[in-house]
CSV table of C-alpha atoms and ligand atoms in Angstrom, one decimal:
chain,number,residue,atom,x,y,z
A,8,MET,CA,300.8,35.8,-84.3
A,9,SER,CA,304.0,35.3,-82.3
A,10,LEU,CA,306.5,37.3,-82.3
A,11,ALA,CA,308.8,35.0,-83.7
A,12,THR,CA,307.0,34.8,-86.8
A,13,GLU,CA,305.7,38.4,-86.8
A,14,LYS,CA,309.6,38.9,-87.1
A,15,GLN,CA,310.1,36.2,-90.1
A,16,ASN,CA,307.6,38.3,-92.0
A,17,MET,CA,308.8,41.8,-91.6
A,18,SER,CA,309.6,42.2,-95.5
A,19,THR,CA,308.3,40.8,-97.6
A,20,ASP,CA,309.7,42.8,-100.7
A,21,LYS,CA,313.2,42.4,-100.3
A,22,THR,CA,314.3,38.6,-99.2
A,23,SER,CA,317.3,36.8,-100.6
A,24,ALA,CA,319.4,33.5,-99.1
A,25,ALA,CA,321.4,36.1,-97.7
A,26,ALA,CA,325.1,35.2,-95.9
A,27,GLY,CA,327.5,37.6,-93.7
A,28,PRO,CA,327.4,40.1,-91.1
A,29,LEU,CA,324.5,41.2,-89.2
A,30,ILE,CA,324.3,44.8,-90.5
A,31,SER,CA,326.0,46.1,-93.0
A,32,VAL,CA,326.5,50.8,-93.7
A,33,GLU,CA,327.6,51.5,-96.8
A,34,GLY,CA,328.5,55.6,-97.4
A,35,MET,CA,325.6,56.9,-94.7
A,36,LYS,CA,325.9,60.5,-94.8
A,37,LYS,CA,323.5,62.6,-92.1
A,38,TYR,CA,323.7,66.0,-92.9
A,39,PHE,CA,321.7,69.0,-91.3
A,40,PRO,CA,321.0,71.6,-93.5
A,41,ILE,CA,321.7,75.4,-91.9
A,42,ARG,CA,319.2,77.6,-93.4
A,43,LYS,CA,319.8,81.7,-92.8
A,44,GLY,CA,317.3,85.0,-93.9
A,45,ILE,CA,313.2,85.1,-94.3
A,46,PHE,CA,313.2,82.6,-97.1
A,47,SER,CA,315.2,80.4,-95.4
A,48,ARG,CA,317.5,79.7,-97.9
A,49,HIS,CA,319.9,76.8,-97.7
A,50,VAL,CA,323.7,78.4,-97.2
A,51,GLY,CA,325.3,75.1,-95.7
A,52,ASP,CA,325.3,71.7,-94.0
A,53,VAL,CA,326.1,70.9,-90.7
A,54,LYS,CA,327.9,66.9,-91.9
A,55,ALA,CA,327.8,65.5,-88.9
A,56,VAL,CA,328.0,62.0,-90.0
A,57,ASP,CA,330.0,62.0,-93.6
A,58,GLY,CA,330.4,58.7,-95.6
A,59,LEU,CA,330.5,56.2,-92.6
A,60,SER,CA,331.2,52.5,-93.6
A,61,PHE,CA,331.2,49.4,-91.2
A,62,GLU,CA,329.8,45.9,-90.8
A,63,VAL,CA,328.7,44.2,-87.7
A,64,GLY,CA,328.3,40.8,-87.7
A,65,HIS,CA,326.8,38.2,-85.5
A,66,LYS,CA,327.2,38.2,-82.1
A,67,GLU,CA,329.6,40.6,-82.6
A,68,THR,CA,330.5,43.8,-80.5
A,69,LEU,CA,331.9,47.1,-83.2
A,70,SER,CA,332.9,50.1,-81.0
A,71,LEU,CA,332.5,53.4,-82.4
A,72,VAL,CA,334.8,55.2,-80.4
A,73,GLY,CA,335.7,58.8,-80.7
A,74,GLU,CA,336.1,62.3,-79.1
A,75,SER,CA,332.3,64.5,-77.9
A,76,GLY,CA,331.5,66.1,-81.6
A,77,CYS,CA,332.8,63.5,-83.4
A,78,GLY,CA,329.1,62.4,-84.9
A,79,LYS,CA,329.1,58.7,-83.1
A,80,THR,CA,325.7,59.4,-81.6
A,81,THR,CA,324.3,60.8,-84.8
A,82,ALA,CA,325.5,57.4,-86.5
A,83,GLY,CA,323.8,55.6,-84.0
A,84,ARG,CA,321.0,56.9,-84.7
A,85,THR,CA,320.4,57.8,-88.5
A,86,LEU,CA,321.1,53.7,-88.6
A,87,LEU,CA,317.7,53.2,-86.8
A,88,ARG,CA,316.6,55.7,-88.4
A,89,LEU,CA,315.8,57.7,-85.1
A,90,LEU,CA,317.2,60.5,-87.7
A,91,GLU,CA,316.1,60.5,-91.2
A,92,PRO,CA,319.5,59.8,-93.3
A,93,THR,CA,320.9,61.7,-95.7
A,94,ALA,CA,322.4,59.0,-98.0
A,95,GLY,CA,323.8,56.0,-97.6
A,96,LYS,CA,322.6,52.0,-97.1
A,97,ALA,CA,322.1,49.8,-94.4
A,98,ILE,CA,321.4,46.7,-94.7
A,99,TYR,CA,320.0,44.3,-92.1
A,100,ARG,CA,320.0,40.4,-92.2
A,101,PRO,CA,318.2,38.3,-90.4
A,102,ASP,CA,318.2,34.8,-90.9
A,103,GLY,CA,319.7,34.8,-94.0
A,104,ARG,CA,317.1,37.6,-95.3
A,105,GLU,CA,318.4,40.9,-96.4
A,106,ILE,CA,316.8,44.1,-95.2
A,107,GLU,CA,317.0,48.1,-96.8
A,108,LEU,CA,316.6,49.9,-93.5
A,109,PHE,CA,316.8,53.1,-95.1
A,110,LYS,CA,314.1,51.7,-97.4
A,111,LEU,CA,311.5,50.4,-95.3
A,112,SER,CA,308.0,52.5,-94.8
A,113,GLY,CA,307.5,54.3,-91.6
A,114,LYS,CA,305.2,50.9,-90.7
A,115,LYS,CA,307.8,48.4,-92.0
A,116,MET,CA,310.3,50.0,-90.0
A,117,LYS,CA,308.1,50.5,-86.9
A,118,LEU,CA,308.3,46.0,-87.0
A,119,ALA,CA,312.2,46.0,-87.8
A,120,ARG,CA,312.5,48.4,-84.8
A,121,ARG,CA,311.3,45.1,-83.0
A,122,ASP,CA,315.2,43.4,-83.5
A,123,LEU,CA,317.2,46.5,-83.6
A,124,GLN,CA,317.4,48.7,-80.5
A,125,MET,CA,318.9,51.1,-78.2
A,126,ILE,CA,320.4,51.9,-75.1
A,127,PHE,CA,320.8,55.5,-74.1
A,128,GLN,CA,323.4,57.3,-72.4
A,129,ASP,CA,321.8,59.4,-69.7
A,130,PRO,CA,319.8,56.7,-67.2
A,131,TYR,CA,318.3,60.1,-65.4
A,132,SER,CA,317.0,61.6,-68.1
A,133,SER,CA,316.1,58.3,-70.5
A,134,LEU,CA,313.0,57.2,-67.9
A,135,ASN,CA,310.4,59.3,-66.9
A,136,PRO,CA,310.3,59.7,-63.6
A,137,ARG,CA,306.7,59.4,-62.8
A,138,LYS,CA,306.7,56.1,-64.7
A,139,THR,CA,307.1,52.6,-62.7
A,140,ALA,CA,309.9,50.4,-63.5
A,141,GLY,CA,307.3,47.7,-65.0
A,142,ASN,CA,305.5,50.4,-67.5
A,143,ILE,CA,309.0,51.5,-68.9
A,144,VAL,CA,309.4,47.7,-69.6
A,145,GLY,CA,306.3,46.7,-71.1
A,146,GLU,CA,305.5,49.8,-72.5
A,147,ALA,CA,307.0,48.1,-76.2
A,148,LEU,CA,305.0,45.2,-75.7
A,149,ARG,CA,301.9,46.8,-74.9
A,150,VAL,CA,302.6,49.0,-78.3
A,151,HIS,CA,303.0,46.1,-80.4
A,152,GLY,CA,300.3,44.2,-79.0
A,153,ILE,CA,302.2,41.6,-77.9
A,154,ALA,CA,301.3,40.9,-74.2
A,155,LYS,CA,299.4,42.2,-71.6
A,156,GLY,CA,297.5,41.8,-68.3
A,157,ALA,CA,299.2,39.2,-66.3
A,158,GLU,CA,301.2,37.6,-69.2
A,159,LEU,CA,302.7,41.2,-70.1
A,160,GLU,CA,303.5,41.7,-65.7
A,161,ASP,CA,305.1,38.2,-66.1
A,162,ARG,CA,307.6,38.7,-69.0
A,163,VAL,CA,308.4,42.4,-67.5
A,164,GLU,CA,308.9,40.9,-63.6
A,165,GLN,CA,311.2,38.1,-65.2
A,166,LEU,CA,313.5,41.0,-67.6
A,167,LEU,CA,313.9,43.2,-64.5
A,168,VAL,CA,315.7,40.1,-62.6
A,169,ARG,CA,317.3,39.1,-65.7
A,170,VAL,CA,319.1,42.6,-65.4
A,171,GLY,CA,320.0,41.5,-62.0
A,172,LEU,CA,316.8,44.2,-60.2
A,173,ARG,CA,314.3,42.5,-57.7
A,174,SER,CA,310.8,41.6,-59.0
A,175,ASP,CA,309.5,43.5,-56.6
A,176,SER,CA,311.1,46.4,-58.8
A,177,PHE,CA,307.6,46.6,-61.0
A,178,ASN,CA,305.8,48.9,-59.3
A,179,ARG,CA,308.4,51.0,-58.0
A,180,PHE,CA,308.9,54.3,-59.3
A,181,ALA,CA,312.3,55.4,-61.9
A,182,HIS,CA,313.5,58.1,-59.3
A,183,GLU,CA,313.6,55.5,-56.7
A,184,PHE,CA,316.4,54.0,-59.0
A,185,SER,CA,320.0,54.6,-58.5
A,186,GLY,CA,322.2,55.5,-62.0
A,187,GLY,CA,323.1,51.8,-62.4
A,188,GLN,CA,319.9,50.4,-61.8
A,189,ARG,CA,317.9,53.0,-63.4
A,190,GLN,CA,320.9,51.8,-65.9
A,191,ARG,CA,319.7,47.9,-65.6
A,192,ILE,CA,316.0,49.6,-66.7
A,193,GLY,CA,316.9,50.9,-69.6
A,194,ILE,CA,318.7,47.5,-70.8
A,195,ALA,CA,315.6,45.5,-69.8
A,196,ARG,CA,313.3,48.1,-72.1
A,197,ALA,CA,315.2,47.5,-74.8
A,198,LEU,CA,315.9,43.5,-73.9
A,199,ALA,CA,311.8,43.7,-73.9
A,200,LEU,CA,310.9,42.4,-77.7
A,201,GLU,CA,314.1,40.5,-78.2
A,202,PRO,CA,316.3,42.6,-80.2
A,203,ARG,CA,319.2,41.2,-82.5
A,204,PHE,CA,321.3,44.5,-82.8
A,205,ILE,CA,321.6,47.1,-80.1
A,206,VAL,CA,323.0,50.4,-80.6
A,207,CYS,CA,324.5,51.0,-76.9
A,208,ASP,CA,324.9,54.9,-76.7
A,209,GLU,CA,327.7,56.2,-74.1
A,210,ALA,CA,326.0,53.3,-72.4
A,211,VAL,CA,327.6,53.7,-69.0
A,212,SER,CA,329.5,57.4,-69.4
A,213,ALA,CA,327.6,58.9,-66.9
A,214,LEU,CA,328.0,55.8,-64.6
A,215,ASP,CA,330.5,55.4,-61.4
A,216,VAL,CA,333.3,53.3,-62.6
A,217,SER,CA,331.9,49.9,-60.5
A,218,ILE,CA,329.0,50.8,-61.7
A,219,GLN,CA,330.6,50.9,-65.7
A,220,ALA,CA,332.2,47.2,-64.6
A,221,GLN,CA,329.4,45.7,-63.4
A,222,VAL,CA,326.7,47.3,-66.7
A,223,ILE,CA,329.6,46.4,-69.2
A,224,ASN,CA,329.7,42.3,-68.1
A,225,LEU,CA,325.8,42.7,-67.7
A,226,LEU,CA,325.9,43.6,-71.8
A,227,LYS,CA,328.3,40.5,-72.5
A,228,ASP,CA,326.6,38.2,-70.2
A,229,LEU,CA,323.6,38.7,-71.8
A,230,GLN,CA,325.5,39.1,-75.7
A,231,ASP,CA,326.6,35.6,-74.7
A,232,GLU,CA,323.3,34.0,-73.5
A,233,LEU,CA,320.7,36.1,-76.4
A,234,LYS,CA,323.7,36.4,-79.4
A,235,LEU,CA,323.2,39.5,-79.4
A,236,SER,CA,325.3,41.9,-81.8
A,237,TYR,CA,326.1,45.3,-79.4
A,238,LEU,CA,327.4,48.8,-81.9
A,239,PHE,CA,328.8,50.1,-78.9
A,240,ILE,CA,329.3,54.3,-78.4
A,241,ALA,CA,331.2,55.4,-76.1
A,242,HIS,CA,333.9,58.0,-75.7
A,243,ASP,CA,336.4,56.5,-73.5
A,244,LEU,CA,339.1,53.9,-75.1
A,245,SER,CA,339.2,52.3,-71.4
A,246,VAL,CA,335.0,51.6,-71.2
A,247,VAL,CA,335.3,50.0,-74.7
A,248,ARG,CA,338.7,47.3,-74.6
A,249,TYR,CA,337.1,44.2,-72.5
A,250,LEU,CA,333.5,44.5,-74.3
A,251,SER,CA,335.0,45.3,-78.4
A,252,SER,CA,335.2,42.4,-81.2
A,253,ARG,CA,336.3,45.1,-83.2
A,254,ILE,CA,336.9,49.5,-82.9
A,255,ALA,CA,336.1,51.8,-85.2
A,256,VAL,CA,338.0,55.3,-84.4
A,257,MET,CA,335.6,58.0,-85.8
A,258,TYR,CA,336.6,61.8,-86.1
A,259,LEU,CA,334.7,64.4,-87.7
A,260,GLY,CA,332.5,62.2,-89.4
A,261,ARG,CA,334.4,59.9,-90.7
A,262,ILE,CA,335.9,56.1,-89.3
A,263,VAL,CA,339.7,56.9,-89.3
A,264,GLU,CA,341.1,53.6,-88.4
A,265,VAL,CA,339.2,50.2,-87.8
A,266,GLY,CA,340.8,47.5,-86.3
A,267,THR,CA,340.5,44.5,-83.9
A,268,SER,CA,340.6,45.6,-80.5
A,269,GLN,CA,343.9,43.9,-80.0
A,270,GLU,CA,345.2,45.8,-83.2
A,271,VAL,CA,343.5,48.9,-82.2
A,272,PHE,CA,345.1,48.8,-78.4
A,273,GLN,CA,348.6,47.4,-79.2
A,274,ASN,CA,349.1,49.1,-82.7
A,275,PRO,CA,347.2,51.6,-83.2
A,276,ARG,CA,348.2,52.8,-87.1
A,277,HIS,CA,346.5,56.4,-87.2
A,278,PRO,CA,348.0,59.4,-85.2
A,279,TYR,CA,344.3,60.0,-83.9
A,280,THR,CA,344.1,56.8,-82.3
A,281,GLN,CA,347.6,56.7,-81.3
A,282,ALA,CA,346.8,60.1,-79.1
A,283,LEU,CA,343.7,58.5,-77.9
A,284,LEU,CA,345.6,55.3,-76.8
A,285,SER,CA,348.2,57.7,-75.1
A,286,ALA,CA,345.8,59.6,-72.5
A,287,VAL,CA,344.1,55.7,-71.6
A,288,PRO,CA,345.6,54.7,-67.8
A,289,ARG,CA,347.7,51.3,-69.2
A,290,PRO,CA,347.1,48.5,-66.4
A,291,ASP,CA,350.9,47.5,-67.3
A,292,PRO,CA,353.9,49.7,-65.6
A,293,LYS,CA,356.4,48.3,-68.6
A,294,ARG,CA,354.3,48.9,-71.4
A,295,LYS,CA,354.1,52.7,-70.9
A,296,MET,CA,352.8,55.1,-74.1
A,297,GLN,CA,354.4,58.4,-74.9
A,298,HIS,CA,351.4,60.9,-73.9
A,299,ILE,CA,350.4,62.7,-77.0
A,300,PRO,CA,348.6,65.5,-76.8
A,301,LEU,CA,345.7,66.5,-78.5
A,302,THR,CA,345.8,70.0,-78.4
A,303,GLY,CA,342.7,72.3,-79.5
A,304,ASP,CA,338.9,71.2,-79.9
A,305,VAL,CA,337.6,68.9,-83.2
A,306,PRO,CA,336.3,71.5,-85.4
A,307,SER,CA,333.0,72.0,-86.8
A,308,PRO,CA,331.0,69.7,-89.2
A,309,MET,CA,329.9,72.7,-90.3
A,310,ASN,CA,333.1,73.9,-91.9
A,311,PRO,CA,335.6,71.4,-92.3
A,312,PRO,CA,339.3,71.9,-92.9
A,313,PRO,CA,341.0,70.8,-95.6
A,314,GLY,CA,343.0,67.4,-96.5
A,315,CYS,CA,342.6,64.9,-93.7
A,316,HIS,CA,340.7,66.3,-90.9
A,317,PHE,CA,343.6,65.8,-88.4
A,318,ALA,CA,345.7,67.9,-90.0
A,319,PRO,CA,345.7,71.4,-87.8
A,320,ARG,CA,345.5,68.9,-84.5
A,321,CYS,CA,348.2,66.6,-85.7
A,322,PRO,CA,351.6,66.6,-84.8
A,323,VAL,CA,353.1,64.7,-87.6
A,324,ALA,CA,351.4,66.0,-90.3
A,325,GLU,CA,352.8,66.8,-93.5
A,326,LYS,CA,352.6,69.5,-95.9
A,327,HIS,CA,350.4,68.0,-98.1
A,328,CYS,CA,348.5,66.4,-95.4
A,329,HIS,CA,346.6,69.6,-95.7
A,330,GLU,CA,345.7,69.7,-99.5
A,331,SER,CA,344.2,66.4,-99.8
A,332,TYR,CA,342.2,63.7,-97.9
A,333,PRO,CA,343.9,60.2,-97.1
A,334,GLU,CA,342.2,57.3,-98.3
A,335,THR,CA,341.9,54.0,-96.3
A,336,LYS,CA,344.7,51.8,-96.3
A,337,GLN,CA,344.4,48.2,-95.8
A,338,LEU,CA,347.0,47.2,-93.0
A,339,SER,CA,345.8,43.8,-92.0
A,340,PRO,CA,342.9,41.1,-93.2
A,341,THR,CA,341.0,43.3,-90.2
A,342,GLN,CA,342.8,46.4,-89.6
A,343,ALA,CA,342.7,49.3,-91.6
A,344,ALA,CA,343.3,53.4,-91.3
A,345,ALA,CA,343.3,56.9,-93.5
A,346,CYS,CA,345.9,58.2,-93.3
A,347,HIS,CA,349.2,59.4,-95.7
A,348,LEU,CA,351.9,57.8,-93.5
A,349,LEU,CA,350.6,54.3,-93.8
B,3,SF4,FE1,348.2,63.5,-89.7
B,3,SF4,FE2,348.4,63.7,-92.7
B,3,SF4,FE3,347.7,61.2,-91.3
B,3,SF4,FE4,346.3,63.1,-91.7
B,3,SF4,S1,347.6,62.1,-93.6
B,3,SF4,S2,346.2,61.9,-89.8
B,3,SF4,S3,347.6,65.3,-90.7
B,3,SF4,S4,349.8,62.2,-90.8
């Protein structure tokens, strides 16, 4: 059976003529229980992701940005069920079908993962240095029984060339490559099963700036050519500008602002987005933004502050900000933010 046919048959129990975004996430939560004492009593939760809702369209890039510890990596992993969700719903819509990812059995989720791949942050620790590039990229083809022998070698060589590596890279060990080249191997590995959706988890954060630009260009070219959708996770807003269709800003497990790349960069409405953007260097010296310092660290998701979670660090917080969490307000057809002052 061809890979395409198997993908068609992936879900037989829930199909419909579904239109809409490729991925829709509603109220996704991922809590890590805290247990204490000899009876492992449940005494609380680390609320890493606390009710996230977002959509990623066909051939679209949604960037999820925020400081370290805001829950964005946990969100990406939970969506692909590398971590089991605590609550919520994630719908995947390939070819007019509708698949509820969080309800799939292990076997069906394994099939779904052919379409839903991940590129990891650290190209040094995410690739086994004792394996060759050919083994790493070909592993998924072997595990899923899609290709073997000469056919597998051919496909892997094509993938290595497609991501900008030499075809004779097949037999070289991962430790022989530079950081940028290793990340290209990680991208080839993610592409091996012809996915439609890729979570890029800080995929360029560990690379030098010049290499970052090359890898971002490669991801953009691959998106155009293979009609891919990306959830691009990053802590650095300047990195996501070129690649993103839309940007969602996360703070302490929740989205505080979402909008098109242009809206978020030119007219950020949430004080946290404004503070993040004020630290981004601007190419046009006439369009200077007043620097808004972010003091203190992101509070612990184990014990989030009452009211608006950003209130202890917000430069314009008012009394009621400390009392109730703000509702998300729609500011344009594509921009929304959660702040009492809007
Ligand atoms: Fe700042 Fe209040 Fe808006 Fe929160 S709700 S971002 S504390 S102004």
